[in-house]
Amino acid sequence: MTEAMRAVVYRGPRTATSLEMIARPEPGPGEVLLRVAAVGVCGTDVHVWQHGMGDAPPVVLGHEFAGVVAAVGAGVSGFRPGDRVVSETAAAVCGRCVYCLGGHYNVCPQRRGFGFQANGAMAEYVCSRPAILHHVPPGLPLALAALTEPGCVAYNAIVEKSHPRPGDHVVVIGPGPIGLMALAVARLGSPARLTLVGLRRDGVRLELGRAMGADDVIIADEDDAVARVVQAGDGFGAHLVIDAVGVSATLQQSLAMVRPNGQITKIGWGPAPVGFSLDALIRKAATLQGSFSHTYGTWERVVALLASSRIHVRPLVSPFALDAWAAGFHAMEALEVAKAVLLPHGPAFAEI
Ligand SMILES: [Zn+2]
Ligand SMILES: [Zn+2]
């Protein structure tokens, strides 16, 4: 008889999503069952909870998670019960397309993400697969390892998709969890100046940004962010602008802030069309780069950065019990916290 477990099940926006008792998954061949220690509430989770995700079937939310191996299915090697691990977000990929075979499985057209097309980790247990699991080094608490995913989004955008040099002026627009991680990763590249742009209502997160090493924090609804950025340094603007906001107004700002031959890397999503000219991009011969998700090597590096405390994520984490998941979502929605992290088996198991 299958056992039951608690899980945050999405059936539609707001009150259509709730904590339910569902069957605990069993690891099939090639699968690894994790006892979930910590699962982050992503901006995307909050967006889905606010606005829905089309006619998606019921699904357990949660794609930023760490846990302990509870059982392994037939044919699994490299992981055994008791191992502390963090999981990537692609529950399934095709394994056969040019992207999968080239190691860029994050853009596989058949990619099925945890918490969207496959049951995620806002539950007591979740099934993952060995190809996307990473061992968590001793000394890195599982509650902090759960922030590897946003760290990888930031690392992919800044290190893989952009090429900042020591001495550059780097601007991060948007002090959400991804923007704050981007700030932390950008700082490792020794910029001469690191600027964070947000709004007055982002107060708590802007303060965290200052603590994480922003040299300048600009409140864009009180100050002229473009003028502040362009006037800093040699007067030509930023070498690299990381746009971690999902509205087109910030892309327009990015175009005004970037220096000739500079780069804008866009991480923030937003379905609204852009209603302005891209001529500045052409005139400045600037690069506009999109960045999505991450791959295995990035995960190994970010886990190592967290374990070595080169990136300090503890100040970002606000823990919530799984039963209090809605409070975590509300706190994220109200911008009261940088990152709500749900602990399905309590703080001790999450090592926090
Ligand atoms: Zn996410
Ligand atoms: Zn593929």
CSV table of C-alpha atoms and ligand atoms in Angstrom, one decimal:
chain,number,residue,atom,x,y,z
A,1,MET,CA,0.0,0.0,0.0
A,2,THR,CA,1.4,3.4,-0.9
A,3,GLU,CA,1.9,5.9,1.9
A,4,ALA,CA,0.4,9.4,1.8
A,5,MET,CA,2.3,12.6,2.1
A,6,ARG,CA,1.7,16.4,2.3
A,7,ALA,CA,2.2,18.4,-0.9
A,8,VAL,CA,1.4,21.9,-2.2
A,9,VAL,CA,-0.8,21.0,-5.2
A,10,TYR,CA,-1.5,23.6,-7.9
A,11,ARG,CA,-5.0,23.3,-9.4
A,12,GLY,CA,-5.3,26.9,-10.4
A,13,PRO,CA,-4.6,30.4,-9.0
A,14,ARG,CA,-4.8,31.5,-5.4
A,15,THR,CA,-7.2,29.4,-3.3
A,16,ALA,CA,-7.3,26.6,-6.0
A,17,THR,CA,-3.8,25.8,-4.8
A,18,SER,CA,-3.6,24.1,-1.4
A,19,LEU,CA,-1.8,21.6,0.9
A,20,GLU,CA,-3.2,18.2,0.1
A,21,MET,CA,-2.5,14.6,1.0
A,22,ILE,CA,-1.4,12.7,-2.1
A,23,ALA,CA,0.3,9.4,-2.7
A,24,ARG,CA,4.0,9.3,-1.9
A,25,PRO,CA,6.0,8.6,-5.1
A,26,GLU,CA,7.9,5.4,-5.6
A,27,PRO,CA,11.2,5.5,-7.4
A,28,GLY,CA,10.9,3.8,-10.8
A,29,PRO,CA,13.9,2.3,-12.6
A,30,GLY,CA,16.6,5.0,-12.9
A,31,GLU,CA,14.9,7.3,-10.4
A,32,VAL,CA,16.0,8.5,-7.0
A,33,LEU,CA,13.5,9.3,-4.2
A,34,LEU,CA,14.4,12.3,-2.1
A,35,ARG,CA,13.2,13.2,1.4
A,36,VAL,CA,12.9,17.0,0.8
A,37,ALA,CA,14.8,19.1,3.3
A,38,ALA,CA,14.3,22.5,1.8
A,39,VAL,CA,12.5,24.0,-1.2
A,40,GLY,CA,12.7,27.6,-2.3
A,41,VAL,CA,9.7,29.7,-3.3
A,42,CYS,CA,10.6,31.1,-6.7
A,43,GLY,CA,9.2,34.3,-8.2
A,44,THR,CA,7.8,32.0,-10.9
A,45,ASP,CA,5.9,30.0,-8.3
A,46,VAL,CA,4.4,33.2,-6.9
A,47,HIS,CA,3.5,34.3,-10.5
A,48,VAL,CA,1.8,30.9,-11.2
A,49,TRP,CA,-0.1,31.1,-7.9
A,50,GLN,CA,-1.2,34.7,-8.7
A,51,HIS,CA,-2.1,34.2,-12.4
A,52,GLY,CA,-2.3,30.5,-13.1
A,53,MET,CA,-0.4,28.7,-15.9
A,54,GLY,CA,-2.9,28.1,-18.7
A,55,ASP,CA,-4.7,24.7,-18.6
A,56,ALA,CA,-1.9,22.9,-16.9
A,57,PRO,CA,-3.0,19.7,-15.0
A,58,PRO,CA,-2.7,19.6,-11.2
A,59,VAL,CA,0.9,19.5,-10.3
A,60,VAL,CA,3.0,19.7,-7.1
A,61,LEU,CA,4.9,23.1,-7.2
A,62,GLY,CA,8.6,23.6,-6.3
A,63,HIS,CA,11.8,23.4,-8.4
A,64,GLU,CA,14.5,24.7,-6.1
A,65,PHE,CA,15.2,21.9,-3.7
A,66,ALA,CA,17.7,19.9,-1.7
A,67,GLY,CA,17.2,16.7,0.4
A,68,VAL,CA,18.4,13.4,1.5
A,69,VAL,CA,18.2,10.2,-0.7
A,70,ALA,CA,15.5,8.0,0.8
A,71,ALA,CA,15.5,5.2,-1.8
A,72,VAL,CA,16.9,4.5,-5.3
A,73,GLY,CA,15.2,2.6,-8.2
A,74,ALA,CA,16.7,-0.2,-10.2
A,75,GLY,CA,19.9,0.6,-12.1
A,76,VAL,CA,20.9,3.7,-10.1
A,77,SER,CA,24.5,4.1,-9.3
A,78,GLY,CA,26.4,6.9,-7.6
A,79,PHE,CA,23.7,7.7,-5.1
A,80,ARG,CA,22.5,5.7,-2.1
A,81,PRO,CA,20.1,6.3,0.8
A,82,GLY,CA,21.4,8.9,3.2
A,83,ASP,CA,23.3,10.9,0.6
A,84,ARG,CA,22.7,14.7,0.9
A,85,VAL,CA,21.9,16.1,-2.5
A,86,VAL,CA,20.6,19.1,-4.5
A,87,SER,CA,18.6,18.6,-7.7
A,88,GLU,CA,18.5,20.4,-11.0
A,89,THR,CA,15.2,21.5,-12.4
A,90,ALA,CA,14.7,19.5,-15.6
A,91,ALA,CA,12.6,16.5,-14.5
A,92,ALA,CA,12.9,15.1,-18.0
A,93,VAL,CA,14.6,15.9,-21.3
A,94,CYS,CA,14.6,13.9,-24.5
A,95,GLY,CA,18.3,12.9,-24.4
A,96,ARG,CA,18.4,12.7,-28.2
A,97,CYS,CA,18.1,16.2,-29.7
A,98,VAL,CA,21.1,18.3,-30.8
A,99,TYR,CA,20.8,20.3,-27.6
A,100,CYS,CA,20.8,17.3,-25.2
A,101,LEU,CA,23.6,15.6,-27.1
A,102,GLY,CA,25.6,18.8,-27.1
A,103,GLY,CA,25.2,19.2,-23.3
A,104,HIS,CA,22.7,22.1,-23.6
A,105,TYR,CA,19.8,20.1,-22.3
A,106,ASN,CA,18.3,23.3,-20.6
A,107,VAL,CA,17.0,24.3,-24.0
A,108,CYS,CA,15.8,20.8,-25.1
A,109,PRO,CA,12.3,21.3,-26.7
A,110,GLN,CA,11.0,18.3,-24.7
A,111,ARG,CA,12.3,19.7,-21.4
A,112,ARG,CA,9.7,19.1,-18.6
A,113,GLY,CA,10.4,21.2,-15.5
A,114,PHE,CA,9.7,20.2,-11.9
A,115,GLY,CA,6.8,22.1,-10.5
A,116,PHE,CA,5.4,22.8,-14.0
A,117,GLN,CA,5.1,19.8,-16.2
A,118,ALA,CA,6.2,17.3,-13.5
A,119,ASN,CA,5.5,17.0,-9.8
A,120,GLY,CA,7.9,19.3,-7.9
A,121,ALA,CA,9.3,19.4,-4.4
A,122,MET,CA,6.9,21.4,-2.2
A,123,ALA,CA,6.1,18.0,-0.7
A,124,GLU,CA,7.6,15.6,1.8
A,125,TYR,CA,9.1,13.5,-1.0
A,126,VAL,CA,10.0,13.9,-4.7
A,127,CYS,CA,11.5,11.7,-7.4
A,128,SER,CA,14.5,13.0,-9.4
A,129,ARG,CA,17.1,11.3,-11.6
A,130,PRO,CA,20.9,10.7,-11.1
A,131,ALA,CA,22.0,12.8,-14.1
A,132,ILE,CA,20.8,16.0,-12.5
A,133,LEU,CA,21.7,15.3,-8.8
A,134,HIS,CA,24.7,16.9,-7.1
A,135,HIS,CA,26.2,15.8,-3.8
A,136,VAL,CA,26.1,18.6,-1.2
A,137,PRO,CA,29.5,18.9,0.5
A,138,PRO,CA,29.6,18.6,4.3
A,139,GLY,CA,29.3,22.0,6.0
A,140,LEU,CA,26.8,23.4,3.4
A,141,PRO,CA,23.4,23.2,5.1
A,142,LEU,CA,20.7,21.7,2.9
A,143,ALA,CA,18.5,24.8,3.5
A,144,LEU,CA,21.2,26.9,1.8
A,145,ALA,CA,22.0,24.3,-0.9
A,146,ALA,CA,18.3,24.8,-2.0
A,147,LEU,CA,19.5,28.2,-3.3
A,148,THR,CA,21.8,26.6,-5.8
A,149,GLU,CA,19.2,27.0,-8.5
A,150,PRO,CA,18.8,30.8,-8.4
A,151,GLY,CA,22.6,30.9,-8.0
A,152,CYS,CA,22.9,28.9,-11.3
A,153,VAL,CA,20.5,31.2,-13.1
A,154,ALA,CA,22.7,34.1,-12.1
A,155,TYR,CA,26.0,32.3,-12.9
A,156,ASN,CA,24.7,31.2,-16.3
A,157,ALA,CA,23.7,34.8,-17.1
A,158,ILE,CA,26.9,36.5,-15.9
A,159,VAL,CA,29.7,34.0,-16.4
A,160,GLU,CA,28.5,31.8,-19.3
A,161,LYS,CA,26.4,34.3,-21.3
A,162,SER,CA,28.2,37.6,-20.4
A,163,HIS,CA,31.9,38.3,-20.1
A,164,PRO,CA,32.5,41.0,-17.5
A,165,ARG,CA,36.1,42.0,-16.9
A,166,PRO,CA,37.7,43.1,-13.6
A,167,GLY,CA,37.2,46.9,-13.5
A,168,ASP,CA,33.9,47.0,-15.4
A,169,HIS,CA,30.8,48.8,-14.2
A,170,VAL,CA,28.1,46.2,-13.8
A,171,VAL,CA,24.5,47.2,-13.2
A,172,VAL,CA,21.8,44.8,-11.9
A,173,ILE,CA,18.2,45.9,-12.4
A,174,GLY,CA,15.8,44.2,-10.0
A,175,PRO,CA,16.6,43.1,-6.5
A,176,GLY,CA,14.6,39.9,-6.5
A,177,PRO,CA,16.3,36.6,-5.5
A,178,ILE,CA,17.8,36.2,-8.9
A,179,GLY,CA,19.0,39.9,-9.0
A,180,LEU,CA,20.6,39.5,-5.6
A,181,MET,CA,22.3,36.3,-6.6
A,182,ALA,CA,23.5,38.1,-9.8
A,183,LEU,CA,25.0,40.8,-7.6
A,184,ALA,CA,26.8,38.1,-5.6
A,185,VAL,CA,28.2,36.4,-8.7
A,186,ALA,CA,29.1,39.7,-10.4
A,187,ARG,CA,31.0,40.7,-7.4
A,188,LEU,CA,33.3,37.6,-7.8
A,189,GLY,CA,34.5,39.2,-11.1
A,190,SER,CA,35.9,42.3,-9.3
A,191,PRO,CA,33.9,45.0,-11.0
A,192,ALA,CA,35.1,48.5,-10.4
A,193,ARG,CA,31.6,49.5,-9.6
A,194,LEU,CA,28.5,47.4,-8.9
A,195,THR,CA,25.1,49.1,-9.0
A,196,LEU,CA,21.8,47.7,-8.0
A,197,VAL,CA,18.5,49.3,-9.2
A,198,GLY,CA,15.1,48.8,-7.6
A,199,LEU,CA,12.0,50.5,-6.5
A,200,ARG,CA,11.1,52.1,-3.1
A,201,ARG,CA,8.8,49.1,-2.3
A,202,ASP,CA,11.9,46.8,-2.7
A,203,GLY,CA,13.3,48.4,0.5
A,204,VAL,CA,14.1,45.1,2.4
A,205,ARG,CA,15.8,43.6,-0.7
A,206,LEU,CA,17.7,46.7,-1.6
A,207,GLU,CA,19.2,46.7,1.9
A,208,LEU,CA,20.2,43.1,1.4
A,209,GLY,CA,21.8,44.1,-1.9
A,210,ARG,CA,23.9,46.7,-0.1
A,211,ALA,CA,25.0,44.1,2.5
A,212,MET,CA,25.9,41.8,-0.4
A,213,GLY,CA,28.3,44.3,-1.9
A,214,ALA,CA,26.4,46.8,-4.1
A,215,ASP,CA,28.5,50.0,-4.3
A,216,ASP,CA,25.5,52.0,-5.3
A,217,VAL,CA,21.8,51.4,-4.8
A,218,ILE,CA,19.5,53.4,-7.0
A,219,ILE,CA,15.8,53.8,-6.2
A,220,ALA,CA,14.4,54.3,-9.7
A,221,ASP,CA,11.1,55.8,-8.6
A,222,GLU,CA,12.9,58.6,-6.7
A,223,ASP,CA,16.0,59.1,-8.7
A,224,ASP,CA,17.0,59.1,-12.4
A,225,ALA,CA,18.7,55.7,-12.7
A,226,VAL,CA,20.0,56.2,-16.2
A,227,ALA,CA,21.6,59.5,-15.4
A,228,ARG,CA,23.2,58.1,-12.2
A,229,VAL,CA,24.7,55.1,-14.0
A,230,VAL,CA,25.9,57.1,-17.0
A,231,GLN,CA,27.5,59.8,-14.8
A,232,ALA,CA,29.4,57.3,-12.8
A,233,GLY,CA,32.9,56.4,-14.0
A,234,ASP,CA,33.9,57.7,-17.5
A,235,GLY,CA,30.5,58.9,-18.5
A,236,PHE,CA,29.8,56.3,-21.2
A,237,GLY,CA,27.6,54.0,-19.2
A,238,ALA,CA,27.7,50.4,-17.9
A,239,HIS,CA,29.8,47.7,-19.5
A,240,LEU,CA,27.2,45.1,-18.5
A,241,VAL,CA,23.5,45.5,-17.5
A,242,ILE,CA,21.8,42.5,-16.0
A,243,ASP,CA,18.0,42.9,-16.4
A,244,ALA,CA,16.4,40.7,-13.8
A,245,VAL,CA,12.9,42.3,-14.1
A,246,GLY,CA,10.1,41.1,-16.3
A,247,VAL,CA,8.8,44.4,-17.7
A,248,SER,CA,9.7,46.1,-20.9
A,249,ALA,CA,10.4,49.5,-19.2
A,250,THR,CA,13.6,48.1,-17.6
A,251,LEU,CA,14.8,46.9,-21.0
A,252,GLN,CA,14.4,50.5,-22.3
A,253,GLN,CA,16.4,51.7,-19.2
A,254,SER,CA,19.0,49.1,-19.9
A,255,LEU,CA,19.4,50.3,-23.5
A,256,ALA,CA,19.9,53.9,-22.2
A,257,MET,CA,22.4,52.8,-19.5
A,258,VAL,CA,24.6,50.4,-21.6
A,259,ARG,CA,27.8,51.9,-23.0
A,260,PRO,CA,28.8,51.5,-26.7
A,261,ASN,CA,30.0,47.9,-27.3
A,262,GLY,CA,28.5,46.9,-24.0
A,263,GLN,CA,26.1,44.1,-23.2
A,264,ILE,CA,22.6,43.7,-21.8
A,265,THR,CA,21.8,40.2,-20.5
A,266,LYS,CA,18.1,39.6,-19.9
A,267,ILE,CA,17.0,37.1,-17.3
A,268,GLY,CA,13.6,38.5,-16.4
A,269,TRP,CA,10.5,37.2,-18.2
A,270,GLY,CA,7.4,39.2,-19.2
A,271,PRO,CA,4.8,38.4,-21.8
A,272,ALA,CA,4.0,42.1,-22.6
A,273,PRO,CA,5.4,43.3,-26.0
A,274,VAL,CA,8.1,46.0,-25.9
A,275,GLY,CA,6.7,49.3,-27.1
A,276,PHE,CA,9.9,51.2,-28.0
A,277,SER,CA,12.6,51.5,-30.6
A,278,LEU,CA,15.7,49.3,-30.5
A,279,ASP,CA,17.7,51.8,-32.4
A,280,ALA,CA,19.9,52.5,-29.3
A,281,LEU,CA,21.0,48.9,-29.4
A,282,ILE,CA,22.1,49.3,-33.0
A,283,ARG,CA,23.7,52.7,-32.6
A,284,LYS,CA,25.7,51.6,-29.6
A,285,ALA,CA,26.6,48.3,-31.3
A,286,ALA,CA,25.6,46.7,-28.0
A,287,THR,CA,24.8,43.0,-27.5
A,288,LEU,CA,21.3,41.9,-26.2
A,289,GLN,CA,21.6,38.4,-24.8
A,290,GLY,CA,18.9,36.2,-23.3
A,291,SER,CA,19.8,33.7,-20.6
A,292,PHE,CA,17.7,30.7,-19.4
A,293,SER,CA,18.3,28.0,-16.9
A,294,HIS,CA,21.7,26.2,-16.5
A,295,THR,CA,23.5,22.9,-17.0
A,296,TYR,CA,25.6,20.4,-15.0
A,297,GLY,CA,28.9,22.2,-14.9
A,298,THR,CA,27.3,25.3,-13.7
A,299,TRP,CA,25.7,23.4,-10.8
A,300,GLU,CA,29.0,21.9,-9.7
A,301,ARG,CA,30.6,25.3,-9.6
A,302,VAL,CA,27.8,27.1,-7.8
A,303,VAL,CA,27.6,24.3,-5.2
A,304,ALA,CA,31.3,24.8,-4.6
A,305,LEU,CA,30.9,28.5,-4.3
A,306,LEU,CA,28.2,28.1,-1.7
A,307,ALA,CA,30.1,25.5,0.2
A,308,SER,CA,33.2,27.7,0.3
A,309,SER,CA,31.2,30.7,1.4
A,310,ARG,CA,32.4,32.7,-1.6
A,311,ILE,CA,28.7,33.5,-1.9
A,312,HIS,CA,26.9,34.0,1.3
A,313,VAL,CA,23.2,33.2,0.9
A,314,ARG,CA,22.1,32.8,4.6
A,315,PRO,CA,20.9,36.5,4.8
A,316,LEU,CA,18.5,35.8,1.9
A,317,VAL,CA,16.8,32.8,3.5
A,318,SER,CA,13.5,33.1,5.4
A,319,PRO,CA,12.3,29.6,6.5
A,320,PHE,CA,8.7,28.5,6.7
A,321,ALA,CA,7.1,25.1,7.6
A,322,LEU,CA,5.5,23.3,4.7
A,323,ASP,CA,2.1,23.7,6.4
A,324,ALA,CA,2.8,27.5,6.3
A,325,TRP,CA,3.5,27.5,2.6
A,326,ALA,CA,0.8,30.2,2.0
A,327,ALA,CA,2.5,32.5,4.4
A,328,GLY,CA,5.7,32.1,2.5
A,329,PHE,CA,4.0,32.9,-0.8
A,330,HIS,CA,2.3,36.0,0.7
A,331,ALA,CA,5.6,37.2,2.2
A,332,MET,CA,7.2,36.9,-1.3
A,333,GLU,CA,4.3,38.6,-2.9
A,334,ALA,CA,4.5,41.5,-0.4
A,335,LEU,CA,8.3,41.7,-0.9
A,336,GLU,CA,8.8,41.2,2.8
A,337,VAL,CA,11.5,38.6,2.3
A,338,ALA,CA,14.1,37.9,-0.3
A,339,LYS,CA,13.6,34.1,-0.5
A,340,ALA,CA,11.0,32.1,1.4
A,341,VAL,CA,12.3,28.5,1.9
A,342,LEU,CA,9.8,25.8,2.9
A,343,LEU,CA,11.1,23.0,5.2
A,344,PRO,CA,8.9,19.9,4.8
A,345,HIS,CA,10.6,18.0,7.6
A,346,GLY,CA,11.5,21.0,9.9
A,347,PRO,CA,14.6,23.1,10.6
A,348,ALA,CA,16.8,20.3,12.0
A,349,PHE,CA,16.5,18.1,8.9
A,350,ALA,CA,17.2,21.2,6.8
A,351,GLU,CA,20.2,21.9,8.9
A,352,ILE,CA,19.3,25.5,9.7
B,1,ZN,ZN,12.9,29.4,-10.1
B,2,ZN,ZN,16.6,17.1,-26.0
